[in-house]
XYZ file of N, CA and C in Angstrom:
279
model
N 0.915 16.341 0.925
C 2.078 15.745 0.297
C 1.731 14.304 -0.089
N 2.312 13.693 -1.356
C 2.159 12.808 -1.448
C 3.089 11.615 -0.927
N 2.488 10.252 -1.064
C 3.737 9.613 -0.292
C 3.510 7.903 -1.383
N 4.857 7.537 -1.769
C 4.692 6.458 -2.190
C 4.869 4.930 -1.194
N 3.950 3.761 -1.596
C 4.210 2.921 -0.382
C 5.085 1.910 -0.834
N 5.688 1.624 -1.171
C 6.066 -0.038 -1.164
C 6.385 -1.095 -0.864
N 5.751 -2.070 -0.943
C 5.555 -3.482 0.005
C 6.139 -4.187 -0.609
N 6.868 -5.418 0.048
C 6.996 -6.141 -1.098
C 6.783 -7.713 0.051
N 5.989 -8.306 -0.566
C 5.498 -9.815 0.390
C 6.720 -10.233 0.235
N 6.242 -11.109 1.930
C 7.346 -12.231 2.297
C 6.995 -13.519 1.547
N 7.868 -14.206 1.443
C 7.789 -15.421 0.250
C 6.738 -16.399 0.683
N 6.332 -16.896 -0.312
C 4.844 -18.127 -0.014
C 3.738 -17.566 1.012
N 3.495 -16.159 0.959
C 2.572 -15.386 1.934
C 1.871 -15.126 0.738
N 1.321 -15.938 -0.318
C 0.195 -15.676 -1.684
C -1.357 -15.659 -0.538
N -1.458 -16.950 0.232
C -2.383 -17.088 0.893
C -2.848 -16.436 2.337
N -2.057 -15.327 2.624
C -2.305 -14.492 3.471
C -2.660 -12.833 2.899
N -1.869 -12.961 1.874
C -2.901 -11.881 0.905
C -3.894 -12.109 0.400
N -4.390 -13.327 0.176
C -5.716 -13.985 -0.179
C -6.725 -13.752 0.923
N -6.457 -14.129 2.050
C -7.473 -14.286 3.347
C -7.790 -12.751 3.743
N -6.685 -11.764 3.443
C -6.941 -10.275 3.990
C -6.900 -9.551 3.389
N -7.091 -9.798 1.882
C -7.964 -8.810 1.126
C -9.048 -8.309 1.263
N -10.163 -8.832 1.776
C -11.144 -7.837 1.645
C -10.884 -6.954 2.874
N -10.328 -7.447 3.868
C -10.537 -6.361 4.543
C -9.155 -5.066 4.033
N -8.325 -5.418 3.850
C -7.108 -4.748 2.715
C -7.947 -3.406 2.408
N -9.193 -3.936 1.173
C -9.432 -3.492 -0.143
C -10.751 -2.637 0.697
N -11.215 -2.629 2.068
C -12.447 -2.489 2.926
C -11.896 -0.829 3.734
N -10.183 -1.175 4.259
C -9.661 -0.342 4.721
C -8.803 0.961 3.495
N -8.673 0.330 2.522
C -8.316 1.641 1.696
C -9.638 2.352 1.494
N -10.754 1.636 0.864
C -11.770 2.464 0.490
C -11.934 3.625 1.837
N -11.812 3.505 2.833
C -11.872 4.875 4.057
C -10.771 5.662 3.417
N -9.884 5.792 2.823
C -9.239 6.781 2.396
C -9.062 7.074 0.580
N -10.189 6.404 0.000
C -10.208 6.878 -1.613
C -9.858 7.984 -1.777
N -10.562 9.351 -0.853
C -10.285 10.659 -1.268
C -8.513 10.694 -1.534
N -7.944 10.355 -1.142
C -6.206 10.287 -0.337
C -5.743 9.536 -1.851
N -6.361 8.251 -2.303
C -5.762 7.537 -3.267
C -5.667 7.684 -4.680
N -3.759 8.444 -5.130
C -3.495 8.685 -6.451
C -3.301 7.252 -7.280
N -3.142 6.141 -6.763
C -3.220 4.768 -7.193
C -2.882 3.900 -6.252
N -3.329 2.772 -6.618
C -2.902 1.700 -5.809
C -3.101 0.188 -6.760
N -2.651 -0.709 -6.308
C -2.462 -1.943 -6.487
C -1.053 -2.977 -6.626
N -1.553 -3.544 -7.010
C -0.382 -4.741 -6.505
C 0.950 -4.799 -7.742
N 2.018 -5.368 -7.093
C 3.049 -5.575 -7.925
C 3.106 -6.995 -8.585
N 3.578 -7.381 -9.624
C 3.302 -8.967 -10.136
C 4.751 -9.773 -10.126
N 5.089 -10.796 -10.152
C 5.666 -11.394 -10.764
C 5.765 -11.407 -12.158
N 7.466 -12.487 -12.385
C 7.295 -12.189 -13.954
C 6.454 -12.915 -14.571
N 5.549 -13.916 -14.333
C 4.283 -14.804 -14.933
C 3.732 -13.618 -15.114
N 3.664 -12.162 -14.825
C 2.162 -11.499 -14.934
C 0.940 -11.524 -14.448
N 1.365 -12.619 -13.031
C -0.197 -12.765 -12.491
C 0.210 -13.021 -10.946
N 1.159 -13.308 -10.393
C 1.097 -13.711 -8.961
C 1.613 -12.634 -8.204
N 1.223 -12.342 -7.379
C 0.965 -10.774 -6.404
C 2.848 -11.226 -5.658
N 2.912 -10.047 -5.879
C 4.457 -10.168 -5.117
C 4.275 -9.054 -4.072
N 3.565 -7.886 -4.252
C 3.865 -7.188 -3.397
C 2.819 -5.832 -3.782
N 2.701 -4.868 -3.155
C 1.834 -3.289 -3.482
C 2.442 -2.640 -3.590
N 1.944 -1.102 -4.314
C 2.235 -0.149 -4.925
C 1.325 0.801 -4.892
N 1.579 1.622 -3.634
C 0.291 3.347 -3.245
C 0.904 3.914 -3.269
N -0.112 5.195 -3.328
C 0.508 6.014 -3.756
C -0.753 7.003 -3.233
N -0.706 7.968 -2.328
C -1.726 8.461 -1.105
C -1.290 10.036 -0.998
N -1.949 10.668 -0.547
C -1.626 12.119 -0.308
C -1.967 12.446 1.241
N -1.374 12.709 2.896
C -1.440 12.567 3.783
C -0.638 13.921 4.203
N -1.203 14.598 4.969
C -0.373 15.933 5.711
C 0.748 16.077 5.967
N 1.508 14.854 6.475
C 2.677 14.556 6.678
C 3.405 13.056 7.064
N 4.602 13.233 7.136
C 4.992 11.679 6.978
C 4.539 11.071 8.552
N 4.115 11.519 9.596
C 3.226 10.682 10.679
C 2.169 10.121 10.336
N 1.566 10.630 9.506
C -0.062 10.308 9.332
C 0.080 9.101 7.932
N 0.970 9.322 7.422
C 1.224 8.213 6.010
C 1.990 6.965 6.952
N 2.710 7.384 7.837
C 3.116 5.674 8.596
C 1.974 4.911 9.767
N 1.496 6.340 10.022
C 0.084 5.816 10.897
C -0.867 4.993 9.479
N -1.127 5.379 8.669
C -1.947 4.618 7.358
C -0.978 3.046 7.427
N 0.244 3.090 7.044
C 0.813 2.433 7.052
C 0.949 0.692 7.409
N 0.498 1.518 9.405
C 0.924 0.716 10.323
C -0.469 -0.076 10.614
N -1.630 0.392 9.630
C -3.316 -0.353 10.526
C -3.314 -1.005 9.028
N -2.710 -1.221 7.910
C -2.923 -1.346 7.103
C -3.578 -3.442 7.272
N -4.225 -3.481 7.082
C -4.549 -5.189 7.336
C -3.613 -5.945 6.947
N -3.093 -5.558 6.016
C -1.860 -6.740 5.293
C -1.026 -6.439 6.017
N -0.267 -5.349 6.461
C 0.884 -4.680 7.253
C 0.212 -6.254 9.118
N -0.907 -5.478 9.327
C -1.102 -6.539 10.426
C -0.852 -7.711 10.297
N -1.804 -8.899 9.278
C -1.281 -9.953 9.077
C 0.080 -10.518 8.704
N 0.994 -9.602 8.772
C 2.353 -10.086 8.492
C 2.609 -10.696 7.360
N 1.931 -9.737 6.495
C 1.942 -10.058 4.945
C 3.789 -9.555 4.261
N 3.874 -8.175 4.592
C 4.930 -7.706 3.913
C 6.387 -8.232 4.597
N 7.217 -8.438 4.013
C 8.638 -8.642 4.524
C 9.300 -7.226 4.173
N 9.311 -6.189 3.772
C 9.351 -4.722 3.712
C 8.487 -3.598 2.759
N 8.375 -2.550 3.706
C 7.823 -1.323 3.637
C 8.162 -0.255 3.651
N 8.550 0.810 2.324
C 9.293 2.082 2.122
C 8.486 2.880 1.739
N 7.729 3.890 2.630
C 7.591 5.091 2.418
C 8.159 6.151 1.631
N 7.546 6.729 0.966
C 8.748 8.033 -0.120
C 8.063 8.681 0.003
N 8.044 9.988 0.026
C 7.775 11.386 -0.204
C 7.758 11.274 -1.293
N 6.334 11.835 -2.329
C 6.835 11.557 -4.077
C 6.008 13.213 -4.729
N 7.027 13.917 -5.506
C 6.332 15.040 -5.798
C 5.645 14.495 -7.416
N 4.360 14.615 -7.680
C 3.758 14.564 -8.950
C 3.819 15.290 -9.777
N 4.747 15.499 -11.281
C 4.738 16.095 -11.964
C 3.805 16.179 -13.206
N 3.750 15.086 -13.618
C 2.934 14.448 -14.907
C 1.607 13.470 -14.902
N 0.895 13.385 -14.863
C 0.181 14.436 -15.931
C -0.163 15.624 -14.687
N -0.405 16.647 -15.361
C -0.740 17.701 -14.809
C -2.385 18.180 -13.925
């Protein structure tokens, strides 16, 4: 099943997504097979990270909040909230 993530950073936390990106970008690559997309959400400038956007395929909703919960940014107390969805893929085929 697939599952959508969404984060959305706590305010003036630009520089804590800065410091734990690589390991962020270190800990998704262990689950590429799993990843239908990912990356970040912007502001309206078009350039300053407000928050993420995954989108993962996981057995069930334990194992997508276990992903969730080791996530490095999730640790550093990057996000001020996190919504899991169940998302069925229709398009493209």
């Amino acid at each position: 099943m697939k599952f959508i993530f969404s984060c959305v950073d706590k305010k003036d936390h630009a520089h804590v997504r800065a410091e734990n990106r690589p390991a962020h970008l270190e800990y998704l690559g262990k689950f590429m097979d799993r990843v239908v997309v990912a990356g970040p959400t912007l502001g309206a400038d078009g350039e300053s990270m407000t928050g993420s956007l995954l989108i993962l395929e996981f057995d069930d909703a334990t194992a997508a909040q276990e992903f969730a919960e080791n996530d490095p940014y999730k640790l550093a107390g990057l996000f001020a909230q996190v919504t899991i969805t169940p998302w069925k893929q229709v398009l493209p085929k």
